[in-house]
Short mmCIF file of C-alpha atoms in Angstrom, two decimals:
data_model
loop_
_atom_site.label_atom_id
_atom_site.label_comp_id
_atom_site.label_asym_id
_atom_site.label_seq_id
_atom_site.Cartn_x
_atom_site.Cartn_y
_atom_site.Cartn_z
CA MET A 534 -1.23 -7.25 -3.71
CA ALA A 535 1.60 -10.05 -4.45
CA THR A 536 0.67 -12.97 -2.83
CA ALA A 537 3.25 -13.60 0.42
CA CYS A 538 6.63 -15.71 0.21
CA PRO A 539 7.21 -18.82 2.54
CA PRO A 540 8.20 -18.15 5.35
CA LEU A 541 11.42 -17.51 5.35
CA SER A 542 13.92 -19.46 6.95
CA LEU A 543 16.48 -18.58 9.63
CA PRO A 544 20.11 -19.16 8.54
CA PRO A 545 22.21 -21.46 11.13
CA ALA A 546 23.64 -19.25 12.61
CA TYR A 547 21.43 -16.94 14.01
CA LEU A 548 18.93 -19.61 15.72
CA PRO A 549 19.45 -19.65 19.27
CA GLY A 550 21.16 -21.72 21.15
CA ARG A 551 23.38 -20.83 18.14
CA SER A 552 26.80 -18.18 18.67
CA ALA A 553 26.47 -15.30 16.36
CA ARG A 554 30.55 -14.48 16.57
CA ALA A 555 31.96 -15.54 13.34
CA GLY A 556 35.54 -14.04 13.87
CA PRO A 557 37.38 -11.03 12.79
CA ALA A 558 36.57 -10.81 10.11
CA ARG A 559 32.16 -11.02 9.85
CA ARG A 560 31.30 -13.46 6.29
CA PRO A 561 28.44 -12.10 4.64
CA LEU A 562 24.90 -13.41 5.25
CA PRO A 563 23.46 -16.21 3.27
CA ALA A 564 20.55 -14.93 1.49
CA VAL A 565 17.49 -16.31 2.25
CA ARG A 566 15.78 -17.25 -1.10
CA CYS A 567 11.81 -18.19 -1.08
CA SER A 568 11.20 -19.66 -4.73
CA ALA A 569 7.29 -19.78 -5.79
CA VAL A 570 6.79 -23.69 -4.58
CA GLY A 571 7.96 -22.25 -1.96
CA GLU A 572 11.16 -23.89 -1.59
CA VAL A 573 13.64 -22.48 0.97
CA MET A 574 17.28 -21.73 -0.22
CA ALA A 575 20.19 -19.58 0.65
CA GLU A 576 22.84 -18.31 -1.98
CA THR A 577 25.61 -15.69 -1.52
CA ALA A 578 23.85 -11.64 -1.75
CA ALA A 579 24.19 -10.06 -4.66
CA VAL A 580 25.48 -6.28 -5.04
CA GLY A 581 26.14 -4.03 -7.73
CA THR A 582 24.50 -0.41 -9.18
CA ALA A 583 21.27 -1.10 -10.83
CA GLU A 584 20.04 1.72 -13.84
CA GLU A 585 17.18 2.45 -10.99
CA PRO A 586 18.02 2.18 -7.35
CA LEU A 587 16.45 -0.39 -6.41
CA LEU A 588 13.89 1.31 -3.63
CA VAL A 589 12.59 3.39 -6.13
CA SER A 590 12.54 -0.52 -8.25
CA ALA A 591 10.42 -2.15 -4.87
CA ILE A 592 8.27 1.23 -5.05
CA LYS A 593 6.74 1.16 -8.13
CA GLY A 594 5.96 -2.40 -8.14
CA ARG A 595 8.90 -3.98 -9.72
CA LYS A 596 10.21 -7.28 -9.58
CA VAL A 597 13.51 -7.72 -7.32
CA GLU A 598 15.53 -9.66 -5.55
CA ARG A 599 15.01 -8.54 -1.63
CA PRO A 600 12.68 -5.30 -0.24
CA PRO A 601 15.72 -2.72 -0.05
CA VAL A 602 16.28 -1.30 3.80
CA TRP A 603 16.27 2.19 5.18
CA LEU A 604 16.20 2.87 8.53
CA MET A 605 14.79 6.34 8.81
CA ARG A 606 17.12 8.47 11.68
CA GLN A 607 19.80 6.42 10.11
CA ALA A 608 22.39 9.38 9.68
CA GLY A 609 21.35 9.00 14.10
CA SER A 610 22.85 5.71 14.76
CA ARG A 611 26.84 6.20 13.96
CA ARG A 612 25.44 7.77 17.97
CA VAL A 613 25.49 4.88 20.15
CA HIS A 614 29.32 4.56 20.97
CA LYS A 615 30.50 8.14 22.25
CA SER A 616 33.49 7.97 19.61
CA GLY A 617 31.39 7.62 17.13
CA SER A 618 31.80 10.03 14.47
CA TYR A 619 27.80 12.26 14.32
CA GLN A 620 29.08 12.34 18.06
CA LEU A 621 32.73 13.59 17.96
CA LEU A 622 30.75 15.49 14.92
CA CYS A 623 28.31 17.29 17.91
CA GLU A 624 30.44 18.05 19.70
CA ARG A 625 32.51 20.02 16.39
CA HIS A 626 29.85 21.59 16.63
CA PRO A 627 26.90 22.39 19.19
CA SER A 628 23.79 23.84 16.88
CA PHE A 629 21.23 20.88 15.40
CA ARG A 630 20.97 23.98 13.60
CA GLU A 631 24.38 24.56 12.67
CA ARG A 632 24.70 20.93 11.23
CA SER A 633 21.37 20.70 8.81
CA GLU A 634 22.46 24.34 7.22
CA ASN A 635 25.81 23.80 6.15
CA VAL A 636 25.71 21.80 3.11
CA ASP A 637 29.44 20.11 3.69
CA LEU A 638 28.15 18.79 7.66
CA VAL A 639 24.57 17.73 5.71
CA VAL A 640 26.46 15.54 3.36
CA GLU A 641 29.14 14.24 5.61
CA ILE A 642 26.25 13.61 8.20
CA SER A 643 24.05 11.94 5.25
CA LEU A 644 26.58 9.85 3.87
CA GLN A 645 27.54 8.39 7.44
CA PRO A 646 25.38 5.84 6.89
CA TRP A 647 25.51 4.95 4.00
CA LYS A 648 30.08 3.80 4.64
CA VAL A 649 29.33 2.40 7.12
CA PHE A 650 26.37 0.49 6.51
CA LYS A 651 25.49 0.35 2.49
CA PRO A 652 21.28 1.03 2.18
CA ASP A 653 18.68 0.83 -0.11
CA GLY A 654 18.10 4.65 1.36
CA VAL A 655 20.34 7.68 1.77
CA ILE A 656 17.76 10.12 3.11
CA LEU A 657 19.01 14.14 3.83
CA PHE A 658 19.94 14.59 6.59
CA SER A 659 18.08 17.78 7.59
CA ASP A 660 15.01 18.44 10.29
CA ILE A 661 11.11 19.07 8.83
CA LEU A 662 11.36 22.79 9.81
CA THR A 663 14.15 23.37 8.33
CA PRO A 664 11.69 25.99 6.32
CA LEU A 665 9.59 28.03 8.96
CA PRO A 666 13.22 31.23 8.67
CA GLY A 667 11.72 31.43 5.41
CA MET A 668 7.82 31.63 6.17
CA ASN A 669 9.37 34.34 8.29
CA ILE A 670 8.66 32.32 11.65
CA PRO A 671 11.94 31.86 13.71
CA PHE A 672 12.92 28.90 15.56
CA ASP A 673 15.00 27.16 17.04
CA ILE A 674 16.37 23.87 18.32
CA VAL A 675 17.19 24.13 21.97
CA LYS A 676 19.14 20.55 23.32
CA GLY A 677 17.56 18.99 25.85
CA LYS A 678 14.08 21.47 24.80
CA GLY A 679 13.16 19.93 21.39
CA PRO A 680 11.98 22.65 19.08
CA VAL A 681 10.79 26.23 19.71
CA ILE A 682 8.73 28.73 17.71
CA PHE A 683 9.17 31.75 19.32
CA ASP A 684 6.07 33.87 18.67
CA PRO A 685 3.58 31.24 18.28
CA LEU A 686 0.77 31.12 15.90
CA ARG A 687 -2.16 32.43 17.31
CA THR A 688 -4.21 34.72 15.40
CA ALA A 689 -5.18 35.95 12.03
CA ALA A 690 -2.96 38.55 11.88
CA ALA A 691 -0.23 35.86 13.17
CA VAL A 692 -1.00 33.61 9.99
CA ASN A 693 -1.71 36.45 7.62
CA GLU A 694 2.48 37.93 8.11
CA VAL A 695 3.44 34.11 7.05
CA LYS A 696 4.66 34.34 3.70
CA GLU A 697 4.89 31.95 0.99
CA PHE A 698 7.75 29.76 0.80
CA VAL A 699 10.74 29.22 -1.54
CA PRO A 700 13.37 27.73 -1.63
CA GLU A 701 16.32 28.48 -3.57
CA GLU A 702 16.31 31.36 -1.58
CA TRP A 703 15.97 30.11 2.05
CA VAL A 704 17.56 26.70 1.67
CA PRO A 705 20.25 26.31 -1.62
CA TYR A 706 22.70 23.98 1.11
CA VAL A 707 19.77 22.00 0.55
CA GLY A 708 19.78 21.77 -3.47
CA GLN A 709 23.69 21.68 -3.35
CA ALA A 710 23.98 18.90 -1.21
CA LEU A 711 21.16 16.93 -2.27
CA ASN A 712 23.53 17.19 -5.95
CA ILE A 713 25.94 15.93 -4.41
CA LEU A 714 24.03 12.56 -1.99
CA ARG A 715 23.58 11.72 -6.25
CA GLU A 716 26.83 12.18 -7.44
CA GLU A 717 28.30 9.91 -4.07
CA VAL A 718 26.23 7.44 -4.23
CA ASN A 719 26.25 7.04 -7.70
CA ASN A 720 22.79 5.40 -8.33
CA GLU A 721 23.39 2.68 -5.41
CA ALA A 722 21.28 3.73 -3.27
CA ALA A 723 18.43 5.94 -3.30
CA VAL A 724 18.85 9.44 -2.36
CA LEU A 725 16.06 10.34 -0.10
CA GLY A 726 13.55 13.83 0.82
CA PHE A 727 11.67 15.33 2.30
CA VAL A 728 9.66 17.42 4.61
CA GLY A 729 7.07 18.00 7.12
CA ALA A 730 3.06 17.73 6.75
CA PRO A 731 0.80 21.26 6.96
CA PHE A 732 -1.03 19.49 10.18
CA THR A 733 2.27 18.34 12.07
CA LEU A 734 3.57 22.05 10.48
CA ALA A 735 0.91 23.96 11.74
CA SER A 736 0.33 21.85 15.51
CA TYR A 737 4.51 22.73 16.15
CA CYS A 738 3.89 27.23 15.24
CA VAL A 739 0.80 26.41 16.83
CA GLU A 740 1.89 24.83 20.44
CA GLY A 741 5.32 26.52 20.43
CA GLY A 742 7.25 23.74 20.10
CA SER A 743 6.47 19.81 21.77
CA SER A 744 2.86 19.29 22.21
CA LYS A 745 1.36 16.97 24.87
CA ASN A 746 -1.86 17.12 24.79
CA PHE A 747 -1.72 19.87 21.32
CA SER A 748 -4.95 21.80 23.27
CA LYS A 749 -4.07 25.11 21.59
CA ILE A 750 -3.89 24.28 17.97
CA LYS A 751 -7.41 22.20 18.62
CA LYS A 752 -8.86 25.04 20.75
CA MET A 753 -8.01 26.84 17.03
CA ALA A 754 -9.31 23.70 14.87
CA PHE A 755 -12.99 24.23 16.67
CA SER A 756 -13.58 27.65 17.94
CA GLU A 757 -11.59 29.33 15.07
CA PRO A 758 -11.15 26.82 11.78
CA GLU A 759 -10.46 29.38 9.27
CA ILE A 760 -6.99 30.43 10.77
CA LEU A 761 -6.14 27.02 10.98
CA HIS A 762 -7.42 26.28 7.32
CA ASN A 763 -5.38 29.55 6.03
CA LEU A 764 -2.22 28.68 8.33
CA LEU A 765 -2.26 24.60 6.59
CA GLN A 766 -2.96 26.66 2.95
CA LYS A 767 0.01 28.44 3.49
CA PHE A 768 2.26 24.77 4.74
CA THR A 769 0.13 23.33 1.10
CA THR A 770 1.69 25.42 -1.01
CA SER A 771 5.19 25.46 0.24
CA MET A 772 5.61 22.34 0.70
CA ALA A 773 4.41 21.75 -2.52
CA ASN A 774 7.46 23.45 -4.26
CA TYR A 775 9.09 21.85 -1.32
CA ILE A 776 8.85 19.05 -2.52
CA LYS A 777 9.51 19.62 -6.12
CA TYR A 778 12.43 21.67 -5.31
CA GLN A 779 14.28 18.60 -3.12
CA ALA A 780 13.29 16.70 -6.89
CA ASP A 781 14.94 18.83 -9.28
CA ASN A 782 17.69 18.92 -7.39
CA GLY A 783 18.28 15.07 -6.67
CA ALA A 784 15.89 12.89 -4.61
CA GLN A 785 14.86 10.35 -5.52
CA ALA A 786 11.70 9.63 -3.46
CA VAL A 787 10.02 12.15 -0.89
CA GLN A 788 8.82 11.48 2.89
CA ILE A 789 6.26 13.77 3.78
CA PHE A 790 6.17 12.96 7.85
CA ASP A 791 2.65 13.65 9.12
CA SER A 792 4.08 12.79 12.26
CA TRP A 793 1.05 15.05 15.22
CA ALA A 794 -1.78 14.60 12.12
CA THR A 795 -2.77 11.31 14.43
CA GLU A 796 -4.16 13.33 17.11
CA LEU A 797 -6.97 14.03 15.40
CA SER A 798 -9.99 11.84 15.55
CA PRO A 799 -10.54 10.53 12.15
CA VAL A 800 -13.60 13.09 10.67
CA ASP A 801 -11.20 16.06 11.74
CA PHE A 802 -8.11 13.99 10.27
CA GLU A 803 -10.72 14.26 7.20
CA GLU A 804 -10.57 17.89 7.29
CA PHE A 805 -7.77 19.53 8.27
CA SER A 806 -5.17 17.33 7.12
CA LEU A 807 -5.84 14.75 3.75
CA PRO A 808 -7.15 17.52 1.88
CA TYR A 809 -4.16 19.41 2.04
CA LEU A 810 -1.81 16.10 2.00
CA LYS A 811 -3.71 15.35 -0.93
CA GLN A 812 -3.31 18.35 -2.60
CA ILE A 813 -0.03 18.61 -2.06
CA VAL A 814 0.38 14.62 -3.36
CA ASP A 815 -1.91 15.82 -6.60
CA SER A 816 0.93 19.90 -7.38
CA VAL A 817 3.93 16.68 -7.41
CA LYS A 818 2.66 15.12 -9.44
CA GLU A 819 1.68 16.57 -12.17
CA THR A 820 5.21 18.45 -12.83
CA HIS A 821 6.67 15.36 -10.78
CA PRO A 822 5.02 12.02 -12.36
CA GLU A 823 7.08 9.43 -11.62
CA LEU A 824 8.35 10.58 -8.06
CA PRO A 825 7.29 8.24 -4.92
CA LEU A 826 5.86 10.22 -2.25
CA ILE A 827 6.17 8.59 1.22
CA LEU A 828 3.61 8.49 3.77
CA TYR A 829 5.14 8.11 7.70
CA ALA A 830 2.28 9.08 10.29
CA SER A 831 3.76 7.21 13.58
CA GLY A 832 0.06 5.09 16.21
CA SER A 833 -1.86 6.23 11.77
CA GLY A 834 -3.88 2.81 13.10
CA GLY A 835 -7.08 4.73 13.71
CA LEU A 836 -6.32 6.16 10.44
CA LEU A 837 -5.26 3.37 8.05
CA GLU A 838 -7.82 3.02 5.82
CA ARG A 839 -7.44 6.69 5.40
CA LEU A 840 -4.09 7.60 4.04
CA PRO A 841 -4.13 5.79 0.70
CA LEU A 842 -6.63 8.89 0.26
CA THR A 843 -3.60 10.96 -0.29
CA GLY A 844 -2.95 9.82 -3.65
CA VAL A 845 1.19 8.24 -2.49
CA ASP A 846 2.47 5.50 -3.14
CA VAL A 847 3.63 4.69 0.18
CA VAL A 848 2.44 4.60 3.14
CA SER A 849 6.04 4.12 6.16
CA LEU A 850 3.16 1.76 9.17
CA ASP A 851 4.43 1.96 13.12
CA TRP A 852 5.26 -1.29 15.32
CA THR A 853 1.67 -1.08 16.17
CA VAL A 854 0.25 -2.08 13.61
CA ASP A 855 0.67 -6.30 12.48
CA MET A 856 2.12 -5.51 8.69
CA ALA A 857 -0.18 -8.85 7.56
CA GLU A 858 -3.56 -6.47 8.46
CA GLY A 859 -2.05 -3.54 7.08
CA ARG A 860 -1.03 -4.62 3.87
CA LYS A 861 -4.64 -5.06 4.01
CA ARG A 862 -6.47 -2.80 5.30
CA LEU A 863 -4.48 -0.36 2.78
CA GLY A 864 -5.05 -2.58 0.28
CA SER A 865 -2.87 -3.91 -2.86
CA ASN A 866 -2.34 -0.39 -5.03
CA ILE A 867 -0.24 1.17 -2.58
CA ALA A 868 3.08 -0.35 -1.45
CA VAL A 869 4.16 0.13 2.12
CA GLN A 870 6.96 0.14 4.39
CA GLY A 871 8.40 -0.41 7.87
CA ASN A 872 7.70 -1.81 10.36
CA VAL A 873 10.49 -3.28 12.29
CA ASP A 874 9.93 -2.03 16.39
CA PRO A 875 13.10 0.06 16.77
CA GLY A 876 13.27 -1.35 20.22
CA VAL A 877 14.13 -4.39 18.61
CA LEU A 878 17.45 -3.39 18.24
CA PHE A 879 17.30 -3.33 22.17
CA GLY A 880 17.06 -7.05 21.75
CA SER A 881 19.49 -10.38 20.52
CA LYS A 882 20.61 -10.43 17.24
CA GLU A 883 18.49 -13.72 17.37
CA PHE A 884 15.44 -11.44 18.08
CA ILE A 885 16.46 -8.53 15.38
CA SER A 886 16.78 -11.62 12.24
CA LYS A 887 13.71 -13.57 14.21
CA ARG A 888 11.55 -10.28 13.88
CA ILE A 889 13.08 -9.04 10.25
CA PHE A 890 12.01 -12.01 8.42
CA ASP A 891 8.53 -12.13 10.15
CA THR A 892 8.29 -8.51 9.32
CA VAL A 893 9.30 -9.16 4.98
CA GLN A 894 6.85 -12.43 5.22
CA LYS A 895 3.99 -10.24 5.74
CA ALA A 896 4.65 -7.45 3.88
CA GLY A 897 4.69 -10.11 1.23
CA ASN A 898 7.19 -10.03 -2.03
CA SER A 899 6.12 -6.87 -3.70
CA GLY A 900 6.19 -2.79 -2.83
CA HIS A 901 7.15 -3.71 0.34
CA VAL A 902 10.34 -1.25 1.73
CA LEU A 903 11.60 -2.63 5.30
CA ASN A 904 12.41 -0.03 7.37
CA LEU A 905 11.88 0.77 11.93
CA GLY A 906 8.50 1.67 12.74
CA HIS A 907 9.98 4.50 13.71
CA GLY A 908 13.19 6.25 13.82
CA ILE A 909 16.30 4.47 15.61
CA LYS A 910 16.76 4.80 19.09
CA VAL A 911 19.63 6.76 20.20
CA GLY A 912 21.39 4.28 22.96
CA THR A 913 20.84 1.35 20.23
CA PRO A 914 24.13 -0.80 20.51
CA GLU A 915 25.91 -0.65 16.74
CA GLU A 916 26.48 -3.95 15.79
CA ASN A 917 23.00 -4.96 16.32
CA VAL A 918 21.95 -2.38 13.63
CA ALA A 919 25.07 -3.30 11.29
CA HIS A 920 23.58 -7.02 11.65
CA PHE A 921 19.66 -5.56 10.96
CA PHE A 922 21.81 -4.07 7.20
CA GLU A 923 23.94 -7.70 7.08
CA VAL A 924 19.96 -9.78 8.10
CA ALA A 925 18.33 -7.46 5.70
CA LYS A 926 20.22 -7.32 2.47
CA GLY A 927 20.91 -11.15 2.45
CA ILE A 928 17.23 -12.01 2.26
CA ARG A 929 15.85 -13.32 -1.83
CA TYR A 930 11.89 -13.60 -2.07
#
């Protein structure tokens, strides 16, 4: 891992006690450069189109001028005002599945944050459960309740009915949307795809939706593990295929969400999550060796040393792990993503700036993708989201 750059200086406009307003036309934020000898100097941020998107270059450990930045759930950041374009779109198309399974709507929503904030990553608007109908698992996403699995998988017979997912047949709109996004973004940012991890998908399907105590899937894991292993293997094969499909249609990096794996103890993670994640990575790397894979598991502090064993290129840290400590625990051969607390975006612009600089300094000047430690929260002030991007894109190593 490269040596962290020296302490970053906040531009004067963002120091406590100074106004952050710059009049009707906002001035570009001066970039902060950390030189080899630790000198800090300001310069105007450079903007341009590269042959390889900045995010991909950073993940691969290439020398970059600043950390790339994007936000999980950044499409949702357009919901911060009632008049926001995403809010209006939701009123016209109230069903989440309609919004996420229609090519035109997927492209429009995916591009909304790109057009406003110009992040370095444009992530496909979708859901980790989108493949389920193609695996013979009917579901819906109910407003105010979340995902609902109509027939939870709790017996060997039910799991035997689960089919292998063929994305070309079931989600052609995903491939079409990714191709359009690549054309629209034109390498000025990386187009990101994503999938759910086997244990997280299994958790939804066994529990019947979201859960607070995960008692049903743990009962299966500890009393009938062979049934759960059968289900996990089916998700593993299907998600490996889904990642390859996304890559073949334009995704330049893919994030794997294992949101519920951190409900497992370390020994159970090693049985019910780790080997299946490694299978996915191994399978994808056989056919797409240059495709960056990012692993995100919220609340993963207790499992951190185990996550690089999956073989992913990037571990996305949540905000409960100190970035500098996370770097040490993960080792020097893996990139990191994160990890500003989403709640910070409810703070003052000065406070947001300080947390960004602190995170970037601790992450070092190589192999870091700046992001939140979780998805952006509904109600976050849009001007604070804009400020986050402005400050982040103004940094120079």
